[in-house]
Amino acid sequence: MKYVDEFRRGDVARGLAARIAEAVQPGRSYRLMEFCGGHTHAIARYGLTGLLPAAVQLIHGPGCPVCVLPIGRIDSAIELALQHGAIVCSYGDCLRVPASNKLSLYKARALGGDVRMVYSTADALQIARDNPTRQVVFFAIGFETTTPPTALALKTARAEGLRNFSVFCNHVLTPPAMQHLLAAGDAVQLDGFIGPSHVSTVIGSAPYQAVADAYAKPVVIAGFEPLDVLQSVLMLVERINRGEAGVATQFTRAVTTDGNATARAVVAETLVLRPTFEWRGLGQVPQSALAIHPDYADFDAELRFGLPYRHVPDHRACECAAILRGQKQPQDCKVFGIVCTPDNPLGSCMVSSEGACAAHYHYGRFTAPQEQPA
Amino acid sequence: MSHYPRKLDLAHGRIDMTHGSGGRAMAQLVDELFAPAFRNDYLAQGNDQAILPPPGGRLAIATDSHVISPLFFPGGDIGSLAVHGTVNDLAMGGATPLYLSAGFILEEGLPLADLKRIVDSMAAAARDAGVRIVTGDTKVVERGHGDGVYISTTGIGVVADGVQLCGSQARPGDAILVSGTLGEHGMAVMSQRENLGFASPIVSDSAALHTLAAALMAASPGLRLMRDPTRGGLATTLNEIARQSGVGMQLQEDAIPLQPAVRAACEFLGLDPLYVANEGKLIAVCPAAEADAALAALRAHPLGRHAANIGQVVADPHHFVRVRTPFGGERLLDWLAGEMLPRIC
């Protein structure tokens, strides 16, 4: 497959791995956080950890859209479906995230809620057009990658006067989360970031500069293909050796300094910064999420349905919070693979294939020989 | 056909509740639509059951329900699928398929033209596979209570003496073969779903596998087992075999045959083709010494031209199916968890 196979070549991977092994300096640690779930998935899917020298440690970050969504937000989406009788449209991964009372959007559907999986906001708009007598809510989640389509849906709904459509906005922002991770009192020791891929196609590489400068860390924006990740690791190792901070881009085929101006403009027109937002694992993070712009208040599901936000604590045994902060690995969690499995997830990291726990469970758990057979 | 004042309107008519009432409308549907298509001596007996001659060996029986949306897709439809699915379940046990029963759940409002097309396709698939549809049933449910039509088929076949295939017989060292490129059925169906709307040249692989299975059995006398990797794809089927046989598996990812269009469509949607359904492929496990002959027999058959040896059975108390990636890394090919969902980012 053209433009894909080139980025998955084993011979090139081995060449890069050899160069990384050569570049690594004795006595130095290279603790690299891959921010995005897309990277976590690629690392697990292609067995990249096994190609790296022991000195290079990859630490999973919080960049998995469904993983960082707090339980209270899923509860609200379920409430929209069950109590308000709305058609709730959501991206597929969201449906299985465990919420309060042993519910999920999937289980809400089995209880009679009208929950529909969509592939794009255009599908949600079409559902609203097709069901003029029903309230249709798009459950908007994700980082800057999925934000422009939500923004466009708001514009379209307003232009068409689609009164039965609204958006329950939960979009979150990457740079504030990186800063929060580095600033936290219990911050995990990091030597560099494998920076977001698709997110950066929208926002560009510039927004990471402030974080990189403030904490003197190198950030290398990396594509999601396995060779992208390996090349970025090499770039980070070289920068760490030179003591060089700042932002560099490996994913040059898609990322520019300023990103996609059209997409950023439509987001700026329809969405505004929230003063603070709860992230699963990270807690309240200031200026880290978007709400619907007052000009589009008519399409804001939180206002239309008067949704109150309630904080809901994680399951006691679940280590998702520490895993999302990079402090623990999935296998450090007592319930990993025993009570918490992809079929019956306790925590959000076990849900999406981009979640650290699900990625390790699906692709890597044979590397932990102490586990009991399933 | 003179019992009915007017013939069924197969061009513009639709299923209504009277077609399931047990009355004259139902009889007419059977007489004018089902019976002529499936015509055979046993069905012609016109009784509540088909009485069949004694079979020449052990009986195999398999049942399969078909609930596919859309009803028509590139490479087939629910009718041909309902035949192939059950024929293949029989064939994977080494049986020669002989007879099918067919139960239809029809939704009020289904165009008779669609039903006719499905029934004709089913009849053609049965004819090609050399099986006869000898008994059947139709029910009608109210509009909104079904997806147009559901078809449940049960098949009977006969297993020759000495044939002993079983999912528990894989042994460390055995070779794992697949009969061709994977994932075409699932991706052909998915490409037709209205909310995906991507154009693709992918055609379902839906086909009856019993002649391919017979060729394989002739070439590999020590054949351990065959399975058709339908729902859940190759990954799920291999995990089932690994658990049933109490073994592990080691695959070579670059040996697994995939059409470029399937790889591209899966890439596009964030799906793994190894979890995507097939309806015309088989997986075989055979002793390593017979692998070359088995592979040659598969490749000599029109349905097995792209057959490949994809790995081997290994001893593993965890029953893991592992895949060596072209990178030289290794990953687990796990059971499918929940429903296969596209990734967000």
mmCIF file of C-alpha atoms in Angstrom, chain B residues 14 24 29 33 55-56 67 95 111 132 141 146 154-155 168 200 208 221 252 296 308 332:
data_model
loop_
_atom_site.group_PDB
_atom_site.id
_atom_site.type_symbol
_atom_site.label_atom_id
_atom_site.label_comp_id
_atom_site.label_asym_id
_atom_site.label_seq_id
_atom_site.Cartn_x
_atom_site.Cartn_y
_atom_site.Cartn_z
ATOM 1 C CA ARG B 14 -44.720 -6.058 -0.750
ATOM 2 C CA ARG B 24 -54.149 -18.398 1.331
ATOM 3 C CA LEU B 29 -46.148 -16.960 -1.494
ATOM 4 C CA LEU B 33 -42.070 -17.777 -5.016
ATOM 5 C CA PRO B 55 -27.377 -41.475 4.438
ATOM 6 C CA GLY B 56 -24.225 -43.468 3.698
ATOM 7 C CA VAL B 67 -29.000 -11.047 9.876
ATOM 8 C CA ALA B 95 -18.801 -33.485 5.590
ATOM 9 C CA PRO B 111 -40.579 -5.630 -1.566
ATOM 10 C CA ARG B 132 -31.131 -29.285 -1.815
ATOM 11 C CA VAL B 141 -43.055 -9.581 11.671
ATOM 12 C CA GLY B 146 -36.792 -6.845 11.445
ATOM 13 C CA THR B 154 -29.765 -25.800 8.982
ATOM 14 C CA GLY B 155 -27.718 -28.220 6.948
ATOM 15 C CA SER B 168 -8.898 -29.942 19.590
ATOM 16 C CA SER B 200 -14.226 0.439 -3.109
ATOM 17 C CA ALA B 208 -19.160 -22.752 -0.753
ATOM 18 C CA PRO B 221 -4.311 -37.454 5.139
ATOM 19 C CA GLN B 252 4.355 -14.431 10.435
ATOM 20 C CA ALA B 296 -0.327 -27.127 -3.400
ATOM 21 C CA ALA B 308 -0.513 -19.431 2.254
ATOM 22 C CA LEU B 332 -0.356 -10.691 20.561
#
